[in-house]
Short mmCIF file of C-alpha atoms and ligand atoms in Angstrom, two decimals:
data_model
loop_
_atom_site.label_atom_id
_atom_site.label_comp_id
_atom_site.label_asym_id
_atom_site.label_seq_id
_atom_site.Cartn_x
_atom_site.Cartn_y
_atom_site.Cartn_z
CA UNK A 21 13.08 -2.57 -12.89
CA UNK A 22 10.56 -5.23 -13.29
CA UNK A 23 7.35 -5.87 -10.65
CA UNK A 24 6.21 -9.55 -9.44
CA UNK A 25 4.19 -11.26 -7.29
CA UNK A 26 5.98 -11.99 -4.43
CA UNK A 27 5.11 -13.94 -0.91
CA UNK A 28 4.34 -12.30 1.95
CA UNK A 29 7.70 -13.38 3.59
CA UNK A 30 9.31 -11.44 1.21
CA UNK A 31 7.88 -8.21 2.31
CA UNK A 32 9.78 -8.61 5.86
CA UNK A 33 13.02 -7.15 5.43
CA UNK A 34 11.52 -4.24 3.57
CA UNK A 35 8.86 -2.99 5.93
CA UNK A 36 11.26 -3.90 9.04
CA UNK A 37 13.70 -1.22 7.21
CA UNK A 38 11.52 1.48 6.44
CA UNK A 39 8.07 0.83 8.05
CA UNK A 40 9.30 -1.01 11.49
CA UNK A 41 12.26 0.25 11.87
CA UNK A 42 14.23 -1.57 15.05
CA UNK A 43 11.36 -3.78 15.23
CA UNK A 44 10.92 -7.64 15.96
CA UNK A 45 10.54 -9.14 12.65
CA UNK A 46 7.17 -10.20 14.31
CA UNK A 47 5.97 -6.84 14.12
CA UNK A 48 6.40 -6.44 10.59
CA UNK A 49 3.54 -9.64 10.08
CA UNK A 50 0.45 -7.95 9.47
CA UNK A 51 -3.33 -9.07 9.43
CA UNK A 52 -4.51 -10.54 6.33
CA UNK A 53 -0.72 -11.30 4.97
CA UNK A 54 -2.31 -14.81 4.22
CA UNK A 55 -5.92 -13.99 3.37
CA UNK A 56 -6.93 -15.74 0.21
CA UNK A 57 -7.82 -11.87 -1.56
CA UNK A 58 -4.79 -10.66 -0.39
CA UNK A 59 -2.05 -9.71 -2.59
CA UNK A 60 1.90 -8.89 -2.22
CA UNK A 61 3.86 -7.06 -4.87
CA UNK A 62 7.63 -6.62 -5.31
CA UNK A 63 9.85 -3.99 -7.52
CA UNK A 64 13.18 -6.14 -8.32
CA UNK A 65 16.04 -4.55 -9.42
CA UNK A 66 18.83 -5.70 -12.00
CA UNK A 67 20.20 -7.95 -9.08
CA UNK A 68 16.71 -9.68 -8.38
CA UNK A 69 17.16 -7.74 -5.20
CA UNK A 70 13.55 -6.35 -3.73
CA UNK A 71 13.60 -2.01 -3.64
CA UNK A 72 9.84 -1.98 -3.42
CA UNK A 73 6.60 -3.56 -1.85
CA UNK A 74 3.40 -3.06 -1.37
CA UNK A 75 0.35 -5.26 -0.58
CA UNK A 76 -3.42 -5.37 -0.90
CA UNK A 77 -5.75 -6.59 1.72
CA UNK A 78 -9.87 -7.48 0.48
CA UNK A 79 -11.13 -5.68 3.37
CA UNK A 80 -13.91 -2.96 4.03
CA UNK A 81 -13.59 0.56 5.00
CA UNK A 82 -16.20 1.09 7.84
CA UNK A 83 -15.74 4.61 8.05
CA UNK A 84 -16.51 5.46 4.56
CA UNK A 85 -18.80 3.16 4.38
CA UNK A 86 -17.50 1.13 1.82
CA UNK A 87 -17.54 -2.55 2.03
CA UNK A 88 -16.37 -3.78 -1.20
CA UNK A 89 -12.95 -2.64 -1.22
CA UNK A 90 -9.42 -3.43 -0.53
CA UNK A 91 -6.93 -1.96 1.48
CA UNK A 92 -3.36 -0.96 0.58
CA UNK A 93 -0.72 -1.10 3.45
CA UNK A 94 2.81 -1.39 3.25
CA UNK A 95 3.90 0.74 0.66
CA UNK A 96 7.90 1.44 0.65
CA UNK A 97 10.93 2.18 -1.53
CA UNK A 98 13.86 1.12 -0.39
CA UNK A 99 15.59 4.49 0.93
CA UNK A 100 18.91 4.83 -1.67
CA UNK A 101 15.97 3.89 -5.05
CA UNK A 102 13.38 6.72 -4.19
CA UNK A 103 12.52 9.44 -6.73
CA UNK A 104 12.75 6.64 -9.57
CA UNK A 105 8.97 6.06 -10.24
CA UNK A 106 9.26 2.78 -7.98
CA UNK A 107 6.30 4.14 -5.67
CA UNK A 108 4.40 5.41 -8.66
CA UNK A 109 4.80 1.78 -10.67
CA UNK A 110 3.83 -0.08 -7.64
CA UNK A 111 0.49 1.92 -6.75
CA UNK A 112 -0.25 1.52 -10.64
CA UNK A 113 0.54 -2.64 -10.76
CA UNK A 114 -2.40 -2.94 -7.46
CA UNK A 115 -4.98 -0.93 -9.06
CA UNK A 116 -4.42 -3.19 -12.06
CA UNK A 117 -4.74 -5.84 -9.75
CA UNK A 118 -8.31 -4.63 -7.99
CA UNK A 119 -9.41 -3.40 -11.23
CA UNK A 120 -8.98 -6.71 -12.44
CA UNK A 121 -10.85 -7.97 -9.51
CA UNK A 122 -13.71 -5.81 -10.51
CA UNK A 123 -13.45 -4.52 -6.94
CA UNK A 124 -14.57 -0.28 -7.38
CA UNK A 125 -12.46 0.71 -4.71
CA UNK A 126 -8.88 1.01 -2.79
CA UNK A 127 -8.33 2.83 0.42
CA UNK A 128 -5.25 3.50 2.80
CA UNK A 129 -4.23 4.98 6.17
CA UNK A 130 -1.28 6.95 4.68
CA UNK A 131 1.53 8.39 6.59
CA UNK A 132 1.23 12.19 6.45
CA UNK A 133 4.76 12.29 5.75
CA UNK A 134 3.83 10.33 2.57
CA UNK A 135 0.24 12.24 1.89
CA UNK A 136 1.65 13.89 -1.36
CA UNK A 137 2.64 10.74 -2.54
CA UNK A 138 -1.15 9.35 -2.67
CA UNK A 139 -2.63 12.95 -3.76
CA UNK A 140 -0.44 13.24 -6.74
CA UNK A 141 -1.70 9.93 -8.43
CA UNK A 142 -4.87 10.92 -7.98
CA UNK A 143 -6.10 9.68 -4.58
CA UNK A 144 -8.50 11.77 -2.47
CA UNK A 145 -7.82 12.42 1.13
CA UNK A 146 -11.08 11.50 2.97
CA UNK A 147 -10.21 12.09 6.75
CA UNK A 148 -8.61 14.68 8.88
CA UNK A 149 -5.18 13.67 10.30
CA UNK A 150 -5.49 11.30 13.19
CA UNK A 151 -2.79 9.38 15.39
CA UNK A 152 -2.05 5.43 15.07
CA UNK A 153 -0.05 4.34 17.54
CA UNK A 154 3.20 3.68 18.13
CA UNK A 155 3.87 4.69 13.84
CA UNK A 156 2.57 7.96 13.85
CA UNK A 157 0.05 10.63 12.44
CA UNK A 158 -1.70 9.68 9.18
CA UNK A 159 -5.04 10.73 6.64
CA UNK A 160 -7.09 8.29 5.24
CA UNK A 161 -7.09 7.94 1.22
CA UNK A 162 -9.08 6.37 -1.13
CA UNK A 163 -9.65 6.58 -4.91
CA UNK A 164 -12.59 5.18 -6.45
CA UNK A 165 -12.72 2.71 -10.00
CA UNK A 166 -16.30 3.37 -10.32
CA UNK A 167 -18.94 6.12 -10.43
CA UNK A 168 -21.03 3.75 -8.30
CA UNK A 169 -18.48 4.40 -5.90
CA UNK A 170 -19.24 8.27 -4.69
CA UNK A 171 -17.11 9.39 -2.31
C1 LIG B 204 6.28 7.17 -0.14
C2 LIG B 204 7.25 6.31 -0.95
C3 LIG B 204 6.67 4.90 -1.06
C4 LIG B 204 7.40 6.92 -2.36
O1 LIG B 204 8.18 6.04 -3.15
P1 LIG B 204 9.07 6.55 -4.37
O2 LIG B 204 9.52 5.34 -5.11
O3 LIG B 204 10.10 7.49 -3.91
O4 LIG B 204 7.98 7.36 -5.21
P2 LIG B 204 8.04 7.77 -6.76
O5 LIG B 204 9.45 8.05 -7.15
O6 LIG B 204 7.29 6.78 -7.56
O7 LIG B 204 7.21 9.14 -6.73
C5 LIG B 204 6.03 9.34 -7.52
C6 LIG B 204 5.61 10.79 -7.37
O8 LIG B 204 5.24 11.07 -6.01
C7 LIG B 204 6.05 12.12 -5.46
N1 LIG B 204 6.37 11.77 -4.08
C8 LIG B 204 7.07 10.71 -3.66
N2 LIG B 204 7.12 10.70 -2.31
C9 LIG B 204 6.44 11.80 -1.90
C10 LIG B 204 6.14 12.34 -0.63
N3 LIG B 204 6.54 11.73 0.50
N4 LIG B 204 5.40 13.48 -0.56
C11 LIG B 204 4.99 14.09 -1.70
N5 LIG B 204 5.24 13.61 -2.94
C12 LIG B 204 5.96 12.48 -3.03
C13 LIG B 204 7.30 12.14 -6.34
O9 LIG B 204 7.90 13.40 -6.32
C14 LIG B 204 6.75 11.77 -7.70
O10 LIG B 204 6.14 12.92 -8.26
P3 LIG B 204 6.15 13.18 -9.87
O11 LIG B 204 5.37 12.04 -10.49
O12 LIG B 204 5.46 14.49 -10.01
O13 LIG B 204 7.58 13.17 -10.26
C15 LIG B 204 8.67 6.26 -0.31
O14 LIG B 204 9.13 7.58 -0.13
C16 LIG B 204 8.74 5.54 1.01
O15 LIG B 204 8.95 4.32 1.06
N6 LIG B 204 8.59 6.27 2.12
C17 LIG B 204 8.70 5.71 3.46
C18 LIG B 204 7.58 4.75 3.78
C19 LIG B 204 6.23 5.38 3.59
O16 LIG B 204 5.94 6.49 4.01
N7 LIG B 204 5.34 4.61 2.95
C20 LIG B 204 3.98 4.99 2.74
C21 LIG B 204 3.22 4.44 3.88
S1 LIG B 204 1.54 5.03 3.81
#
């Protein structure tokens, strides 16, 4: 399993399986995909073949008041490779990434189905559960890269 860069039209067929599913392939654009901040990873198998994504978005988080941060979205294993570490690997490679970008902070709206997920490597859920339409309930999560940062 090796993790690279990839485009943003690359992430399609991914989140239209597991994040959109029986969605337009328009749906599974989001905001930001071509920001200049903004950052797409992939998990390739043996075959080349993409099993994970996620991407990172430079964008604030008004409600926690944190404006120097980005924003992961998009995170999914491809159903028949989860349990692997593939999740794990791929939240590890972006906080390299905004580490690297000397950027103190990443946040996410993340699924409550998928809550553990973020609490077991390490992030802190910051929000009570709330609805977003149309995909479902979810918490907001963050995890801070600086003590400046106090959340
Ligand atoms: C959530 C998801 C990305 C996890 O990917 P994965 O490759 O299976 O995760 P990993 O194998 O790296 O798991 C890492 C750890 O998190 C745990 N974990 C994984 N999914 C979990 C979940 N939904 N709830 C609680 N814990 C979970 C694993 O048991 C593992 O724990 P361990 O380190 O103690 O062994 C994947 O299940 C998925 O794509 N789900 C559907 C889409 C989704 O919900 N995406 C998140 C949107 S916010």
């Amino acid at each position: 399993m090796k993790i690279r860069k990839i485009s943003s039209k690359e992430t399609l067929a991914l989140r239209n399986e597991v994040l959109r599913p029986g969605k337009d392939l328009s749906a599974c654009v989001f905001e930001g995909d071509e920001a200049p901040r903004t950052q797409h990873f992939g998990a390739l198998d043996d075959e080349e073949n993409i099993v994970g994504i996620v991407s990172v978005y430079y964008k604030e988080c008004p409600s926690l008041q944190l404006q120097n941060a980005y924003q992961l979205r998009s995170m999914a294993t491809s159903p028949r490779c989860r349990g692997k570490g593939i999740g794990r690997l791929l939240l590890e490679t972006v906080e390299d990434f905004v580490k690297a970008e000397e950027v103190p902070a990443i946040w996410a709206n993340a699924r409550s189905s998928a809550l553990g997920f973020y609490l077991n490597a390490g992030y802190k859920q910051v929000s009570d559960e709330f609805m977003i339409e149309e995909v479902g309930p979810h918490y907001l999560v963050m995890k801070a890269f600086s003590p400046l940062c106090i959340q």
